[in-house]
Coordinates of C-alpha atoms in Angstrom, one line a residue:
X1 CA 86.6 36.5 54.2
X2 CA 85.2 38.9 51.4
X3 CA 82.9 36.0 50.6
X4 CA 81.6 35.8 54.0
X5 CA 80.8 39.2 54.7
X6 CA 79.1 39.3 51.3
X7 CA 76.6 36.8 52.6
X8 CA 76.0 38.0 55.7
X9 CA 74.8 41.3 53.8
X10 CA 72.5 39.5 51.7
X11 CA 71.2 37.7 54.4
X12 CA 70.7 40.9 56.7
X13 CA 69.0 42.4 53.7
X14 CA 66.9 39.6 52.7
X15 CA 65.7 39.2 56.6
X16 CA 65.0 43.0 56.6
X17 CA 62.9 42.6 53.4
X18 CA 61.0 39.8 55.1
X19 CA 60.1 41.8 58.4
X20 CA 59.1 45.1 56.4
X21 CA 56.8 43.7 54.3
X22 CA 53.3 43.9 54.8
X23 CA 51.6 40.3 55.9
X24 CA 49.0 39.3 52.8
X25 CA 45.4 39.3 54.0
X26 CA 42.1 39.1 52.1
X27 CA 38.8 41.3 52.5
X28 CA 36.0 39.3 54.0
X29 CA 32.9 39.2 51.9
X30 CA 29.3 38.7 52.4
X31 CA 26.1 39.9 51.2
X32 CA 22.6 39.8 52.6
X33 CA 19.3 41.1 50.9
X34 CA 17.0 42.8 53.5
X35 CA 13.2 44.2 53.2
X36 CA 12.9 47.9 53.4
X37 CA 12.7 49.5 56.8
X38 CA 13.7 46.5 58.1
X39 CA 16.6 46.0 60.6
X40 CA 19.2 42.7 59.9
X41 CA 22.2 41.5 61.8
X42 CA 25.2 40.1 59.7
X43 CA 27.2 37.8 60.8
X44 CA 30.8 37.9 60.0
X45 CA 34.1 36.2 60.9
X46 CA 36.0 38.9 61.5
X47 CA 37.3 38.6 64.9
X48 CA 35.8 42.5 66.7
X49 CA 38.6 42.3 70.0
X50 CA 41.5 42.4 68.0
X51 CA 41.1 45.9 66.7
X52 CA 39.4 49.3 66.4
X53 CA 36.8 48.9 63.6
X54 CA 34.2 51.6 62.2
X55 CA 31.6 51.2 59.9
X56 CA 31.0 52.9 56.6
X57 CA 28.0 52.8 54.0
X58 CA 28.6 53.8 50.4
X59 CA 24.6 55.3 50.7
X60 CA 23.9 56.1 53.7
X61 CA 20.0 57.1 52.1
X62 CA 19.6 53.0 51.3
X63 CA 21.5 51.5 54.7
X64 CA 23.6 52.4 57.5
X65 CA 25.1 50.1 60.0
X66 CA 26.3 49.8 63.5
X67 CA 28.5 47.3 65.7
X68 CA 27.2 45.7 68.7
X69 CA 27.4 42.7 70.9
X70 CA 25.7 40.3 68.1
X71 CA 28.1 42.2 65.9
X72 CA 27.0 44.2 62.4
X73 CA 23.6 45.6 62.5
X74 CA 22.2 47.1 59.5
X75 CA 18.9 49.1 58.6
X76 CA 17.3 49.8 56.2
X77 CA 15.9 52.9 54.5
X78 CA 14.9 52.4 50.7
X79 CA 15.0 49.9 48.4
X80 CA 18.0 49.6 46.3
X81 CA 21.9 48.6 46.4
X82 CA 25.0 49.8 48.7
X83 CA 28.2 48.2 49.9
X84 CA 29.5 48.7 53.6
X85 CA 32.6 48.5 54.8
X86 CA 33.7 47.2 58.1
X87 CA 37.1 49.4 58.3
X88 CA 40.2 48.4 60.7
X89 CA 41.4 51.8 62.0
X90 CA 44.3 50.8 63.8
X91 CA 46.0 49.8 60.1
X92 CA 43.6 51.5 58.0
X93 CA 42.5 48.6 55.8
X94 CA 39.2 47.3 55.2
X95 CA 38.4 44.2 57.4
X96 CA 34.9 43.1 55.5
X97 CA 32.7 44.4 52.5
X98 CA 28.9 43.2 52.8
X99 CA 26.8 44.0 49.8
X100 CA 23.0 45.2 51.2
X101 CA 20.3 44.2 48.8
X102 CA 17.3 46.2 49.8
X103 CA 14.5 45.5 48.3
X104 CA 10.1 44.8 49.1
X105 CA 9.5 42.2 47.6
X106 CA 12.0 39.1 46.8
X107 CA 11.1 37.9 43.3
X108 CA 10.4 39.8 40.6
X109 CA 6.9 38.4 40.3
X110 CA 4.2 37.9 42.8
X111 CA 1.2 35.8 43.0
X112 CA -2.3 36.5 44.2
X113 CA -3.0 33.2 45.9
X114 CA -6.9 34.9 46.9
X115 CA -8.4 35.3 50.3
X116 CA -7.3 32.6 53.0
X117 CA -9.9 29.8 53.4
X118 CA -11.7 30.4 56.7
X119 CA -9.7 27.7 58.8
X120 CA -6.5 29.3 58.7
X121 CA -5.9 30.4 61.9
X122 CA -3.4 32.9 61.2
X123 CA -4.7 34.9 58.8
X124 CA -8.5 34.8 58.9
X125 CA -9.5 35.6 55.3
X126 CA -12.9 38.2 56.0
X127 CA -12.9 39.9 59.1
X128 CA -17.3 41.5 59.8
X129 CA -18.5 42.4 62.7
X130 CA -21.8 43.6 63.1
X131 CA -24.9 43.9 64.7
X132 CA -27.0 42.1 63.0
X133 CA -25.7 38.7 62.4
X134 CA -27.4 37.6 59.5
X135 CA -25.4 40.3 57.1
X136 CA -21.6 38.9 57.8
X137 CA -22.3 35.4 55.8
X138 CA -23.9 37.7 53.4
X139 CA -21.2 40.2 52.8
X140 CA -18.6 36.9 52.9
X141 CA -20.0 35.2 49.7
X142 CA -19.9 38.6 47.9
X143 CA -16.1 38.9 48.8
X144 CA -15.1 35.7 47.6
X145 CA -17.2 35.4 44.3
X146 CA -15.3 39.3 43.7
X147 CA -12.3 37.7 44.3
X148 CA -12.3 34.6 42.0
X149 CA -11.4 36.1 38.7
X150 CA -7.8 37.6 40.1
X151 CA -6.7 34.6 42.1
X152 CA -3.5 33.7 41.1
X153 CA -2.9 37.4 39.2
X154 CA 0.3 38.1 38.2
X155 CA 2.1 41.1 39.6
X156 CA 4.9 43.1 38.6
X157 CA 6.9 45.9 40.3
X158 CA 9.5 48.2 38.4
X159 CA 11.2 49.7 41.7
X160 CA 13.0 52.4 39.7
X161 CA 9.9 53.8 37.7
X162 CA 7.2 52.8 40.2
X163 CA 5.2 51.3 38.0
X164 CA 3.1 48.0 38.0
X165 CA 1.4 45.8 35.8
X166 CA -1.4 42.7 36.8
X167 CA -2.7 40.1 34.5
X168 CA -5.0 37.2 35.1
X169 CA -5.2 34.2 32.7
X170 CA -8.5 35.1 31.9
X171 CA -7.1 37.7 30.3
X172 CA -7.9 40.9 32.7
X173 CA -4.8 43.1 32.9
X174 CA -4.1 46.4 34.5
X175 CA -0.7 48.8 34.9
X176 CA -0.6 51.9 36.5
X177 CA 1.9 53.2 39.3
X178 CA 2.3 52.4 43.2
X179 CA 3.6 53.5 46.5
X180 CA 4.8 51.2 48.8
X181 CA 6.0 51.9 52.5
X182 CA 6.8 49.0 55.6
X183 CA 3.0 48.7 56.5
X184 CA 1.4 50.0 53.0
X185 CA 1.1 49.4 49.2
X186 CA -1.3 51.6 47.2
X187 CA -2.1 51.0 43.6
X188 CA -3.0 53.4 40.7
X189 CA -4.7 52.8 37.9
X190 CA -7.5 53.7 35.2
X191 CA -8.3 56.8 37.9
X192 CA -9.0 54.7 40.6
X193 CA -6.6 54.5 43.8
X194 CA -6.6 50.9 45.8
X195 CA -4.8 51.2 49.6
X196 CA -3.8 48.1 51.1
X197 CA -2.4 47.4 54.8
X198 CA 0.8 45.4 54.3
X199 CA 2.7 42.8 56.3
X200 CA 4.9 39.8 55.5
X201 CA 3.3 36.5 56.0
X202 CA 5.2 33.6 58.3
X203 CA 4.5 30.2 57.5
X204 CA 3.7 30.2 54.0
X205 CA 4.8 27.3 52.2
X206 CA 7.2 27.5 49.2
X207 CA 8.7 30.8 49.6
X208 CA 7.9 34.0 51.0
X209 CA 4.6 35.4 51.6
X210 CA 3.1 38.8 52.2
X211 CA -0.4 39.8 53.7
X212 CA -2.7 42.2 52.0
X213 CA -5.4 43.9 53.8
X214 CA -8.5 45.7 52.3
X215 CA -10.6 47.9 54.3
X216 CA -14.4 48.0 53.2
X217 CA -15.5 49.2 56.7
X218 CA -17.2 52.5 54.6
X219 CA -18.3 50.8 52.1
X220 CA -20.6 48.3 53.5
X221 CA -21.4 50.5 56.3
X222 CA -23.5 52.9 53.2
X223 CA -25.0 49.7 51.7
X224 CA -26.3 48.1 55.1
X225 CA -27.1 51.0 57.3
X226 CA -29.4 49.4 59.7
X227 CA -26.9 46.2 60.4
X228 CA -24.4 47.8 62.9
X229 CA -21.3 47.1 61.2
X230 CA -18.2 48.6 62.6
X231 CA -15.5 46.6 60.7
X232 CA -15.1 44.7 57.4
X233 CA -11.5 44.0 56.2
X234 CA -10.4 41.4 53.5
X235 CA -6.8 39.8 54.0
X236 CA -5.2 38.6 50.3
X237 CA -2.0 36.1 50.3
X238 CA 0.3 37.1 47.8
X239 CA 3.4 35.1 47.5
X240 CA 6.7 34.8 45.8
X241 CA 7.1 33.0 42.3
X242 CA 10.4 31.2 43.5
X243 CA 12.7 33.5 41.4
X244 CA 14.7 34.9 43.9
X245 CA 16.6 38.0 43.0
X246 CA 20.0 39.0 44.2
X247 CA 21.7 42.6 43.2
X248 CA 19.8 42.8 40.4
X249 CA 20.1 39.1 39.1
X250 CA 17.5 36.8 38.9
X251 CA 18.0 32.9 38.9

């Protein structure tokens, strides 16, 4: 009988022990690297109905997020690294972790690939308009033969110091330092200060692409003052070199 009841016990205790302890469960992960001032859903697997979630960013200054019907939304502010936390606060445990790589450019170096050829639709290489209709062609050529010794240029960009450097394989090289914002990258170097409209390219073969737009509108407009010209603007492909970086890795 004393045998009995000691079993019972042990069984009532060891039942106990199995309905008190927590249920195991492991933090969803993901990560997703994102352009500056751009604006990214993440998809995750955690299911949104079950429980109360909030979200939290470990710098708010680089990303912040919100839920919504496609699920986590996350924007961008700066370039740079933060973790956010999709938190269950019905149990107070985190449900996901998604690491936000925020960056401007995607590889470590970039490639001048020179003004588009003048049947690409999509990004006409030399935009003129003037007047008289015999300057454009002229004003074209110049461009282009400019442009010749930088295609395929080599550029760096050291996010943390804001520095750059560009080298050709003719041997031409500059550094100097840079500002970069969503619709803008300005370079500056050996006193001189080069603006350039920015935009990131669709359609560009092998990796990612970015648009580069010169305005010489002043310029030409003091060296041909009796052609009528109201716009001249100069779009330059730059593109990716294939190494992709990913929280400070490259591979």
């Amino acid at each position: 009988m004393k045998i009995s009841s000691l079993l019972l016990i042990v069984l009532l205790l060891a039942s106990s022990y199995g309905c008190s302890e927590e249920e195991p469960y492991e933090v969803e992960k993901k990560s997703v690297s994102i352009w500056e001032g751009d604006t990214r859903h993440a998809f995750i697997e955690t299911d949104l109905t079950k429980h109360n979630y909030k979200l939290e960013s470990e710098n708010q200054e680089i990303a912040t997020a919100i839920l919504d019907e496609m699920g986590v939304c996350i924007t961008t502010y700066k370039s740079g690294n933060t973790i956010i936390r999709l938190i269950d606060t019905d149990n107070n445990k985190i449900a996901c972790e998604i690491s936000v790589y925020v960056k401007y450019f995607n590889s470590p170096e970039i490639f001048n690939w020179g003004i588009p050829l003048k049947d690409n639709p999509d990004y006409p290489g030399v935009i003129i308009k003037a007047a008289d209709l015999r300057i454009p062609p002229k004003i074209e050529i110049e461009l282009r033969e400019k442009e010749k010794p930088f295609i395929g240029a080599t550029y760096t960009f050291n996010q943390k110091t804001k520095k750059f450097t560009m080298k050709t394989d003719s041997g031409i090289f500059r550094e100097g330092t840079y500002e970069w914002d969503i619709t803008s990258l300005t370079l500056m170097y050996d006193n001189k200060t080069e603006k350039f409209g920015f935009n990131f390219a669709t359609g560009i073969s092998l990796g990612y692409g970015y648009v580069l737009q010169s305005d010489k509108t002043s310029e030409y407009q003091q060296r041909y003052p009796d052609a009528g010209i109201t716009e001249v603007k100069v779009n330059y492909v730059w593109k990716d070199n294939g190494i992709i970086q990913l929280g400070g890795l490259t591979f």
